[in-house]
Amino acid sequence: MAPDKPNQSDSQGEREKIPPTLAIRIAKKIPFIREFTTIANAYAFTGSSFAFSRIAPIKEIYSRILKKGIFVFIFTKVLMHFAHAYGVDIKVLDFPSLNLNIFPNLLGFGIGIFALLFSIKTDFIVKLQEKNRSNGFDAQILNVDLAYPLIVIAWVVVTNACLKFFPSNNFTQTTAIASLFYGMAMIFELIGFIFITAFRMITDASKQKPDT
């Protein structure tokens, strides 16, 4: 049974006192998988430092990650059904190449935005932490809500690069289409996050009195 969602204001010291679970220790030893599972778990945990020692509750994993994946899977299956019904041969459509033309550029843009996180003023982060404590969130949500879409986009690029080594068939094209829509869902989420963060920063700045 998944543990209850812990208090998001837990300190770094409290986190270090909790030994990581077996699943966390195994995941940390696998290259590529290590980075994805760490960021995805922190994303599901909405930034809690417990993400480094526990697996997020199933409810949070479903709400933050699986729900979008299930929607994309169903949408892709429906799209494929209509494609077959109307006689569209998806094997001649090169979706892996399309994804490789789109997502590397978006990944570079996202990493640039992520780098700007380090320029955010400490006062804004402190205010965000104070506001979010009552809602059960941690200011680290700034970090994970940027990192997760980027790690997903990186995996979209890797997945479609691997698909190029195989002949085009229903499986490769379906996988490419699903990764296209899930990757775009992450782009929309990233844009929404940037908008909300910028909105809060501008609002806070407008409330400050100018220096005299």
JSON list of C-alpha atoms in Angstrom, two decimals:
[
{"chain": "A", "resi": 1, "resn": "MET", "atom": "CA", "xyz": [0.00, 0.00, 0.00]},
{"chain": "A", "resi": 2, "resn": "ALA", "atom": "CA", "xyz": [1.39, 3.40, -0.96]},
{"chain": "A", "resi": 3, "resn": "PRO", "atom": "CA", "xyz": [2.29, 5.68, 1.93]},
{"chain": "A", "resi": 4, "resn": "ASP", "atom": "CA", "xyz": [0.26, 8.76, 2.67]},
{"chain": "A", "resi": 5, "resn": "LYS", "atom": "CA", "xyz": [1.45, 11.92, 1.03]},
{"chain": "A", "resi": 6, "resn": "PRO", "atom": "CA", "xyz": [3.94, 13.45, 3.45]},
{"chain": "A", "resi": 7, "resn": "ASN", "atom": "CA", "xyz": [4.10, 17.03, 4.63]},
{"chain": "A", "resi": 8, "resn": "GLN", "atom": "CA", "xyz": [5.69, 19.00, 1.81]},
{"chain": "A", "resi": 9, "resn": "SER", "atom": "CA", "xyz": [7.57, 21.28, 4.21]},
{"chain": "A", "resi": 10, "resn": "ASP", "atom": "CA", "xyz": [9.81, 18.47, 5.46]},
{"chain": "A", "resi": 11, "resn": "SER", "atom": "CA", "xyz": [13.40, 19.59, 5.77]},
{"chain": "A", "resi": 12, "resn": "GLN", "atom": "CA", "xyz": [16.47, 18.30, 4.01]},
{"chain": "A", "resi": 13, "resn": "GLY", "atom": "CA", "xyz": [17.66, 16.75, 7.25]},
{"chain": "A", "resi": 14, "resn": "GLU", "atom": "CA", "xyz": [14.43, 14.80, 7.69]},
{"chain": "A", "resi": 15, "resn": "ARG", "atom": "CA", "xyz": [14.74, 13.47, 4.15]},
{"chain": "A", "resi": 16, "resn": "GLU", "atom": "CA", "xyz": [18.26, 12.25, 4.74]},
{"chain": "A", "resi": 17, "resn": "LYS", "atom": "CA", "xyz": [17.17, 10.31, 7.84]},
{"chain": "A", "resi": 18, "resn": "ILE", "atom": "CA", "xyz": [14.79, 8.18, 5.76]},
{"chain": "A", "resi": 19, "resn": "PRO", "atom": "CA", "xyz": [16.57, 5.32, 3.93]},
{"chain": "A", "resi": 20, "resn": "PRO", "atom": "CA", "xyz": [15.45, 4.88, 0.32]},
{"chain": "A", "resi": 21, "resn": "THR", "atom": "CA", "xyz": [13.20, 1.95, -0.50]},
{"chain": "A", "resi": 22, "resn": "LEU", "atom": "CA", "xyz": [14.48, -1.04, -2.49]},
{"chain": "A", "resi": 23, "resn": "ALA", "atom": "CA", "xyz": [12.75, 0.16, -5.68]},
{"chain": "A", "resi": 24, "resn": "ILE", "atom": "CA", "xyz": [14.39, 3.58, -5.35]},
{"chain": "A", "resi": 25, "resn": "ARG", "atom": "CA", "xyz": [17.83, 2.02, -4.79]},
{"chain": "A", "resi": 26, "resn": "ILE", "atom": "CA", "xyz": [17.46, -0.24, -7.84]},
{"chain": "A", "resi": 27, "resn": "ALA", "atom": "CA", "xyz": [16.27, 2.61, -10.08]},
{"chain": "A", "resi": 28, "resn": "LYS", "atom": "CA", "xyz": [19.23, 4.76, -9.06]},
{"chain": "A", "resi": 29, "resn": "LYS", "atom": "CA", "xyz": [21.64, 2.13, -10.40]},
{"chain": "A", "resi": 30, "resn": "ILE", "atom": "CA", "xyz": [20.23, 2.04, -13.94]},
{"chain": "A", "resi": 31, "resn": "PRO", "atom": "CA", "xyz": [21.58, 4.70, -16.34]},
{"chain": "A", "resi": 32, "resn": "PHE", "atom": "CA", "xyz": [18.94, 6.82, -18.13]},
{"chain": "A", "resi": 33, "resn": "ILE", "atom": "CA", "xyz": [16.21, 5.12, -16.10]},
{"chain": "A", "resi": 34, "resn": "ARG", "atom": "CA", "xyz": [17.72, 6.68, -12.97]},
{"chain": "A", "resi": 35, "resn": "GLU", "atom": "CA", "xyz": [17.22, 10.24, -14.14]},
{"chain": "A", "resi": 36, "resn": "PHE", "atom": "CA", "xyz": [13.74, 9.63, -15.50]},
{"chain": "A", "resi": 37, "resn": "THR", "atom": "CA", "xyz": [12.41, 7.80, -12.43]},
{"chain": "A", "resi": 38, "resn": "THR", "atom": "CA", "xyz": [13.92, 10.34, -10.04]},
{"chain": "A", "resi": 39, "resn": "ILE", "atom": "CA", "xyz": [12.37, 13.31, -11.82]},
{"chain": "A", "resi": 40, "resn": "ALA", "atom": "CA", "xyz": [9.05, 11.53, -12.49]},
{"chain": "A", "resi": 41, "resn": "ASN", "atom": "CA", "xyz": [8.77, 10.49, -8.85]},
{"chain": "A", "resi": 42, "resn": "ALA", "atom": "CA", "xyz": [9.53, 14.03, -7.68]},
{"chain": "A", "resi": 43, "resn": "TYR", "atom": "CA", "xyz": [6.96, 15.32, -10.17]},
{"chain": "A", "resi": 44, "resn": "ALA", "atom": "CA", "xyz": [4.30, 12.95, -8.84]},
{"chain": "A", "resi": 45, "resn": "PHE", "atom": "CA", "xyz": [5.29, 13.98, -5.30]},
{"chain": "A", "resi": 46, "resn": "THR", "atom": "CA", "xyz": [4.75, 17.67, -6.32]},
{"chain": "A", "resi": 47, "resn": "GLY", "atom": "CA", "xyz": [8.27, 18.56, -5.26]},
{"chain": "A", "resi": 48, "resn": "SER", "atom": "CA", "xyz": [8.47, 16.80, -1.90]},
{"chain": "A", "resi": 49, "resn": "SER", "atom": "CA", "xyz": [11.98, 15.86, -0.78]},
{"chain": "A", "resi": 50, "resn": "PHE", "atom": "CA", "xyz": [10.58, 12.43, 0.12]},
{"chain": "A", "resi": 51, "resn": "ALA", "atom": "CA", "xyz": [10.76, 11.63, -3.61]},
{"chain": "A", "resi": 52, "resn": "PHE", "atom": "CA", "xyz": [14.41, 10.64, -3.08]},
{"chain": "A", "resi": 53, "resn": "SER", "atom": "CA", "xyz": [13.52, 7.94, -0.58]},
{"chain": "A", "resi": 54, "resn": "ARG", "atom": "CA", "xyz": [9.94, 6.81, -1.29]},
{"chain": "A", "resi": 55, "resn": "ILE", "atom": "CA", "xyz": [7.78, 6.00, -4.29]},
{"chain": "A", "resi": 56, "resn": "ALA", "atom": "CA", "xyz": [4.98, 8.52, -4.69]},
{"chain": "A", "resi": 57, "resn": "PRO", "atom": "CA", "xyz": [1.46, 7.39, -3.75]},
{"chain": "A", "resi": 58, "resn": "ILE", "atom": "CA", "xyz": [-0.44, 5.68, -6.56]},
{"chain": "A", "resi": 59, "resn": "LYS", "atom": "CA", "xyz": [-3.08, 8.40, -6.45]},
{"chain": "A", "resi": 60, "resn": "GLU", "atom": "CA", "xyz": [-0.48, 11.06, -7.16]},
{"chain": "A", "resi": 61, "resn": "ILE", "atom": "CA", "xyz": [1.22, 8.99, -9.88]},
{"chain": "A", "resi": 62, "resn": "TYR", "atom": "CA", "xyz": [-2.13, 8.53, -11.61]},
{"chain": "A", "resi": 63, "resn": "SER", "atom": "CA", "xyz": [-3.18, 12.16, -11.23]},
{"chain": "A", "resi": 64, "resn": "ARG", "atom": "CA", "xyz": [0.10, 13.71, -12.33]},
{"chain": "A", "resi": 65, "resn": "ILE", "atom": "CA", "xyz": [1.45, 11.18, -14.87]},
{"chain": "A", "resi": 66, "resn": "LEU", "atom": "CA", "xyz": [-0.73, 8.23, -15.84]},
{"chain": "A", "resi": 67, "resn": "LYS", "atom": "CA", "xyz": [-3.92, 10.17, -16.52]},
{"chain": "A", "resi": 68, "resn": "LYS", "atom": "CA", "xyz": [-2.31, 12.09, -19.39]},
{"chain": "A", "resi": 69, "resn": "GLY", "atom": "CA", "xyz": [-0.71, 8.91, -20.69]},
{"chain": "A", "resi": 70, "resn": "ILE", "atom": "CA", "xyz": [-4.02, 7.02, -20.68]},
{"chain": "A", "resi": 71, "resn": "PHE", "atom": "CA", "xyz": [-5.74, 9.88, -22.49]},
{"chain": "A", "resi": 72, "resn": "VAL", "atom": "CA", "xyz": [-3.00, 9.97, -25.14]},
{"chain": "A", "resi": 73, "resn": "PHE", "atom": "CA", "xyz": [-3.17, 6.18, -25.57]},
{"chain": "A", "resi": 74, "resn": "ILE", "atom": "CA", "xyz": [-6.96, 6.22, -26.07]},
{"chain": "A", "resi": 75, "resn": "PHE", "atom": "CA", "xyz": [-6.75, 9.20, -28.42]},
{"chain": "A", "resi": 76, "resn": "THR", "atom": "CA", "xyz": [-4.04, 7.45, -30.47]},
{"chain": "A", "resi": 77, "resn": "LYS", "atom": "CA", "xyz": [-6.09, 4.23, -30.71]},
{"chain": "A", "resi": 78, "resn": "VAL", "atom": "CA", "xyz": [-9.16, 6.18, -31.86]},
{"chain": "A", "resi": 79, "resn": "LEU", "atom": "CA", "xyz": [-7.06, 8.05, -34.41]},
{"chain": "A", "resi": 80, "resn": "MET", "atom": "CA", "xyz": [-5.62, 4.79, -35.70]},
{"chain": "A", "resi": 81, "resn": "HIS", "atom": "CA", "xyz": [-9.10, 3.29, -35.94]},
{"chain": "A", "resi": 82, "resn": "PHE", "atom": "CA", "xyz": [-10.31, 6.15, -38.14]},
{"chain": "A", "resi": 83, "resn": "ALA", "atom": "CA", "xyz": [-7.14, 5.98, -40.22]},
{"chain": "A", "resi": 84, "resn": "HIS", "atom": "CA", "xyz": [-7.78, 2.31, -40.98]},
{"chain": "A", "resi": 85, "resn": "ALA", "atom": "CA", "xyz": [-11.49, 2.95, -41.53]},
{"chain": "A", "resi": 86, "resn": "TYR", "atom": "CA", "xyz": [-10.73, 5.57, -44.18]},
{"chain": "A", "resi": 87, "resn": "GLY", "atom": "CA", "xyz": [-7.98, 3.51, -45.80]},
{"chain": "A", "resi": 88, "resn": "VAL", "atom": "CA", "xyz": [-5.07, 5.70, -44.68]},
{"chain": "A", "resi": 89, "resn": "ASP", "atom": "CA", "xyz": [-1.82, 3.74, -44.81]},
{"chain": "A", "resi": 90, "resn": "ILE", "atom": "CA", "xyz": [0.06, 5.09, -41.80]},
{"chain": "A", "resi": 91, "resn": "LYS", "atom": "CA", "xyz": [3.14, 3.06, -42.74]},
{"chain": "A", "resi": 92, "resn": "VAL", "atom": "CA", "xyz": [3.94, 5.57, -45.45]},
{"chain": "A", "resi": 93, "resn": "LEU", "atom": "CA", "xyz": [3.79, 8.43, -42.94]},
{"chain": "A", "resi": 94, "resn": "ASP", "atom": "CA", "xyz": [7.14, 9.00, -41.29]},
{"chain": "A", "resi": 95, "resn": "PHE", "atom": "CA", "xyz": [6.13, 10.13, -37.80]},
{"chain": "A", "resi": 96, "resn": "PRO", "atom": "CA", "xyz": [9.51, 9.29, -36.22]},
{"chain": "A", "resi": 97, "resn": "SER", "atom": "CA", "xyz": [11.19, 11.76, -38.58]},
{"chain": "A", "resi": 98, "resn": "LEU", "atom": "CA", "xyz": [8.51, 14.33, -37.83]},
{"chain": "A", "resi": 99, "resn": "ASN", "atom": "CA", "xyz": [9.16, 13.99, -34.11]},
{"chain": "A", "resi": 100, "resn": "LEU", "atom": "CA", "xyz": [12.91, 14.24, -34.61]},
{"chain": "A", "resi": 101, "resn": "ASN", "atom": "CA", "xyz": [12.39, 17.47, -36.52]},
{"chain": "A", "resi": 102, "resn": "ILE", "atom": "CA", "xyz": [10.16, 19.00, -33.83]},
{"chain": "A", "resi": 103, "resn": "PHE", "atom": "CA", "xyz": [11.27, 17.94, -30.38]},
{"chain": "A", "resi": 104, "resn": "PRO", "atom": "CA", "xyz": [15.04, 18.56, -30.33]},
{"chain": "A", "resi": 105, "resn": "ASN", "atom": "CA", "xyz": [14.38, 22.26, -30.93]},
{"chain": "A", "resi": 106, "resn": "LEU", "atom": "CA", "xyz": [11.66, 22.33, -28.28]},
{"chain": "A", "resi": 107, "resn": "LEU", "atom": "CA", "xyz": [13.98, 20.52, -25.88]},
{"chain": "A", "resi": 108, "resn": "GLY", "atom": "CA", "xyz": [16.66, 23.15, -26.38]},
{"chain": "A", "resi": 109, "resn": "PHE", "atom": "CA", "xyz": [14.13, 25.91, -25.79]},
{"chain": "A", "resi": 110, "resn": "GLY", "atom": "CA", "xyz": [12.90, 24.20, -22.63]},
{"chain": "A", "resi": 111, "resn": "ILE", "atom": "CA", "xyz": [16.39, 23.75, -21.25]},
{"chain": "A", "resi": 112, "resn": "GLY", "atom": "CA", "xyz": [17.00, 27.45, -21.81]},
{"chain": "A", "resi": 113, "resn": "ILE", "atom": "CA", "xyz": [13.87, 28.28, -19.81]},
{"chain": "A", "resi": 114, "resn": "PHE", "atom": "CA", "xyz": [14.95, 25.83, -17.12]},
{"chain": "A", "resi": 115, "resn": "ALA", "atom": "CA", "xyz": [18.31, 27.60, -16.84]},
{"chain": "A", "resi": 116, "resn": "LEU", "atom": "CA", "xyz": [16.47, 30.85, -16.11]},
{"chain": "A", "resi": 117, "resn": "LEU", "atom": "CA", "xyz": [15.14, 29.22, -12.95]},
{"chain": "A", "resi": 118, "resn": "PHE", "atom": "CA", "xyz": [18.48, 29.97, -11.33]},
{"chain": "A", "resi": 119, "resn": "SER", "atom": "CA", "xyz": [17.93, 33.67, -11.89]},
{"chain": "A", "resi": 120, "resn": "ILE", "atom": "CA", "xyz": [14.66, 33.80, -9.94]},
{"chain": "A", "resi": 121, "resn": "LYS", "atom": "CA", "xyz": [14.95, 36.05, -6.92]},
{"chain": "A", "resi": 122, "resn": "THR", "atom": "CA", "xyz": [15.10, 34.38, -3.50]},
{"chain": "A", "resi": 123, "resn": "ASP", "atom": "CA", "xyz": [12.28, 36.60, -2.23]},
{"chain": "A", "resi": 124, "resn": "PHE", "atom": "CA", "xyz": [9.89, 35.18, -4.81]},
{"chain": "A", "resi": 125, "resn": "ILE", "atom": "CA", "xyz": [10.74, 31.59, -3.86]},
{"chain": "A", "resi": 126, "resn": "VAL", "atom": "CA", "xyz": [10.28, 32.37, -0.15]},
{"chain": "A", "resi": 127, "resn": "LYS", "atom": "CA", "xyz": [6.88, 33.93, -0.83]},
{"chain": "A", "resi": 128, "resn": "LEU", "atom": "CA", "xyz": [5.88, 30.98, -3.00]},
{"chain": "A", "resi": 129, "resn": "GLN", "atom": "CA", "xyz": [6.89, 28.56, -0.24]},
{"chain": "A", "resi": 130, "resn": "GLU", "atom": "CA", "xyz": [4.82, 30.44, 2.31]},
{"chain": "A", "resi": 131, "resn": "LYS", "atom": "CA", "xyz": [1.75, 30.51, 0.04]},
{"chain": "A", "resi": 132, "resn": "ASN", "atom": "CA", "xyz": [2.01, 26.87, -0.97]},
{"chain": "A", "resi": 133, "resn": "ARG", "atom": "CA", "xyz": [2.50, 25.38, 2.48]},
{"chain": "A", "resi": 134, "resn": "SER", "atom": "CA", "xyz": [-1.20, 25.78, 3.22]},
{"chain": "A", "resi": 135, "resn": "ASN", "atom": "CA", "xyz": [-2.02, 23.96, -0.05]},
{"chain": "A", "resi": 136, "resn": "GLY", "atom": "CA", "xyz": [0.34, 21.04, 0.61]},
{"chain": "A", "resi": 137, "resn": "PHE", "atom": "CA", "xyz": [2.91, 22.00, -2.03]},
{"chain": "A", "resi": 138, "resn": "ASP", "atom": "CA", "xyz": [6.58, 22.82, -1.87]},
{"chain": "A", "resi": 139, "resn": "ALA", "atom": "CA", "xyz": [8.46, 25.56, -3.70]},
{"chain": "A", "resi": 140, "resn": "GLN", "atom": "CA", "xyz": [10.40, 22.73, -5.37]},
{"chain": "A", "resi": 141, "resn": "ILE", "atom": "CA", "xyz": [7.36, 22.37, -7.62]},
{"chain": "A", "resi": 142, "resn": "LEU", "atom": "CA", "xyz": [9.05, 25.11, -9.68]},
{"chain": "A", "resi": 143, "resn": "ASN", "atom": "CA", "xyz": [11.87, 22.68, -10.29]},
{"chain": "A", "resi": 144, "resn": "VAL", "atom": "CA", "xyz": [9.94, 19.48, -10.97]},
{"chain": "A", "resi": 145, "resn": "ASP", "atom": "CA", "xyz": [7.25, 21.10, -13.14]},
{"chain": "A", "resi": 146, "resn": "LEU", "atom": "CA", "xyz": [10.02, 22.19, -15.49]},
{"chain": "A", "resi": 147, "resn": "ALA", "atom": "CA", "xyz": [12.20, 19.10, -15.25]},
{"chain": "A", "resi": 148, "resn": "TYR", "atom": "CA", "xyz": [9.51, 16.48, -15.92]},
{"chain": "A", "resi": 149, "resn": "PRO", "atom": "CA", "xyz": [8.31, 17.82, -19.29]},
{"chain": "A", "resi": 150, "resn": "LEU", "atom": "CA", "xyz": [11.95, 18.15, -20.37]},
{"chain": "A", "resi": 151, "resn": "ILE", "atom": "CA", "xyz": [12.88, 14.58, -19.40]},
{"chain": "A", "resi": 152, "resn": "VAL", "atom": "CA", "xyz": [9.78, 13.32, -21.24]},
{"chain": "A", "resi": 153, "resn": "ILE", "atom": "CA", "xyz": [10.72, 15.27, -24.36]},
{"chain": "A", "resi": 154, "resn": "ALA", "atom": "CA", "xyz": [14.24, 13.86, -24.13]},
{"chain": "A", "resi": 155, "resn": "TRP", "atom": "CA", "xyz": [12.79, 10.35, -24.02]},
{"chain": "A", "resi": 156, "resn": "VAL", "atom": "CA", "xyz": [10.54, 11.17, -26.99]},
{"chain": "A", "resi": 157, "resn": "VAL", "atom": "CA", "xyz": [13.67, 12.06, -28.97]},
{"chain": "A", "resi": 158, "resn": "VAL", "atom": "CA", "xyz": [15.47, 8.87, -27.88]},
{"chain": "A", "resi": 159, "resn": "THR", "atom": "CA", "xyz": [12.43, 6.68, -28.60]},
{"chain": "A", "resi": 160, "resn": "ASN", "atom": "CA", "xyz": [11.90, 8.05, -32.10]},
{"chain": "A", "resi": 161, "resn": "ALA", "atom": "CA", "xyz": [15.61, 7.82, -32.88]},
{"chain": "A", "resi": 162, "resn": "CYS", "atom": "CA", "xyz": [15.45, 4.13, -31.99]},
{"chain": "A", "resi": 163, "resn": "LEU", "atom": "CA", "xyz": [12.32, 3.66, -34.13]},
{"chain": "A", "resi": 164, "resn": "LYS", "atom": "CA", "xyz": [14.29, 4.83, -37.17]},
{"chain": "A", "resi": 165, "resn": "PHE", "atom": "CA", "xyz": [16.32, 1.60, -36.99]},
{"chain": "A", "resi": 166, "resn": "PHE", "atom": "CA", "xyz": [13.20, -0.48, -37.66]},
{"chain": "A", "resi": 167, "resn": "PRO", "atom": "CA", "xyz": [11.07, -0.75, -40.80]},
{"chain": "A", "resi": 168, "resn": "SER", "atom": "CA", "xyz": [7.94, 1.36, -40.79]},
{"chain": "A", "resi": 169, "resn": "ASN", "atom": "CA", "xyz": [4.93, -0.64, -39.61]},
{"chain": "A", "resi": 170, "resn": "ASN", "atom": "CA", "xyz": [1.82, -0.16, -37.51]},
{"chain": "A", "resi": 171, "resn": "PHE", "atom": "CA", "xyz": [3.72, -0.60, -34.25]},
{"chain": "A", "resi": 172, "resn": "THR", "atom": "CA", "xyz": [6.46, 1.93, -34.99]},
{"chain": "A", "resi": 173, "resn": "GLN", "atom": "CA", "xyz": [4.02, 4.48, -36.35]},
{"chain": "A", "resi": 174, "resn": "THR", "atom": "CA", "xyz": [1.59, 4.04, -33.44]},
{"chain": "A", "resi": 175, "resn": "THR", "atom": "CA", "xyz": [4.43, 4.44, -30.96]},
{"chain": "A", "resi": 176, "resn": "ALA", "atom": "CA", "xyz": [5.63, 7.56, -32.77]},
{"chain": "A", "resi": 177, "resn": "ILE", "atom": "CA", "xyz": [2.13, 9.07, -32.87]},
{"chain": "A", "resi": 178, "resn": "ALA", "atom": "CA", "xyz": [1.59, 8.38, -29.16]},
{"chain": "A", "resi": 179, "resn": "SER", "atom": "CA", "xyz": [4.96, 9.92, -28.29]},
{"chain": "A", "resi": 180, "resn": "LEU", "atom": "CA", "xyz": [4.10, 12.93, -30.47]},
{"chain": "A", "resi": 181, "resn": "PHE", "atom": "CA", "xyz": [0.90, 13.67, -28.58]},
{"chain": "A", "resi": 182, "resn": "TYR", "atom": "CA", "xyz": [2.35, 12.97, -25.14]},
{"chain": "A", "resi": 183, "resn": "GLY", "atom": "CA", "xyz": [5.33, 15.16, -25.94]},
{"chain": "A", "resi": 184, "resn": "MET", "atom": "CA", "xyz": [3.03, 17.95, -27.10]},
{"chain": "A", "resi": 185, "resn": "ALA", "atom": "CA", "xyz": [1.00, 17.56, -23.92]},
{"chain": "A", "resi": 186, "resn": "MET", "atom": "CA", "xyz": [4.23, 18.23, -22.02]},
{"chain": "A", "resi": 187, "resn": "ILE", "atom": "CA", "xyz": [4.90, 21.31, -24.16]},
{"chain": "A", "resi": 188, "resn": "PHE", "atom": "CA", "xyz": [1.46, 22.71, -23.33]},
{"chain": "A", "resi": 189, "resn": "GLU", "atom": "CA", "xyz": [2.06, 21.97, -19.66]},
{"chain": "A", "resi": 190, "resn": "LEU", "atom": "CA", "xyz": [5.43, 23.71, -19.84]},
{"chain": "A", "resi": 191, "resn": "ILE", "atom": "CA", "xyz": [3.85, 26.78, -21.46]},
{"chain": "A", "resi": 192, "resn": "GLY", "atom": "CA", "xyz": [1.15, 26.82, -18.79]},
{"chain": "A", "resi": 193, "resn": "PHE", "atom": "CA", "xyz": [3.75, 26.59, -16.04]},
{"chain": "A", "resi": 194, "resn": "ILE", "atom": "CA", "xyz": [5.79, 29.45, -17.52]},
{"chain": "A", "resi": 195, "resn": "PHE", "atom": "CA", "xyz": [2.64, 31.57, -17.78]},
{"chain": "A", "resi": 196, "resn": "ILE", "atom": "CA", "xyz": [1.58, 30.96, -14.16]},
{"chain": "A", "resi": 197, "resn": "THR", "atom": "CA", "xyz": [5.09, 31.59, -12.84]},
{"chain": "A", "resi": 198, "resn": "ALA", "atom": "CA", "xyz": [5.47, 34.78, -14.85]},
{"chain": "A", "resi": 199, "resn": "PHE", "atom": "CA", "xyz": [2.00, 35.91, -13.73]},
{"chain": "A", "resi": 200, "resn": "ARG", "atom": "CA", "xyz": [2.95, 35.47, -10.07]},
{"chain": "A", "resi": 201, "resn": "MET", "atom": "CA", "xyz": [6.28, 37.19, -10.48]},
{"chain": "A", "resi": 202, "resn": "ILE", "atom": "CA", "xyz": [4.74, 40.18, -12.25]},
{"chain": "A", "resi": 203, "resn": "THR", "atom": "CA", "xyz": [1.97, 40.38, -9.64]},
{"chain": "A", "resi": 204, "resn": "ASP", "atom": "CA", "xyz": [4.49, 40.35, -6.78]},
{"chain": "A", "resi": 205, "resn": "ALA", "atom": "CA", "xyz": [6.68, 42.92, -8.52]},
{"chain": "A", "resi": 206, "resn": "SER", "atom": "CA", "xyz": [3.72, 45.24, -9.10]},
{"chain": "A", "resi": 207, "resn": "LYS", "atom": "CA", "xyz": [2.92, 45.22, -5.39]},
{"chain": "A", "resi": 208, "resn": "GLN", "atom": "CA", "xyz": [6.39, 46.34, -4.40]},
{"chain": "A", "resi": 209, "resn": "LYS", "atom": "CA", "xyz": [6.93, 50.03, -3.81]},
{"chain": "A", "resi": 210, "resn": "PRO", "atom": "CA", "xyz": [9.56, 51.59, -6.08]},
{"chain": "A", "resi": 211, "resn": "ASP", "atom": "CA", "xyz": [12.77, 52.75, -4.46]},
{"chain": "A", "resi": 212, "resn": "THR", "atom": "CA", "xyz": [12.86, 56.44, -3.74]}
]
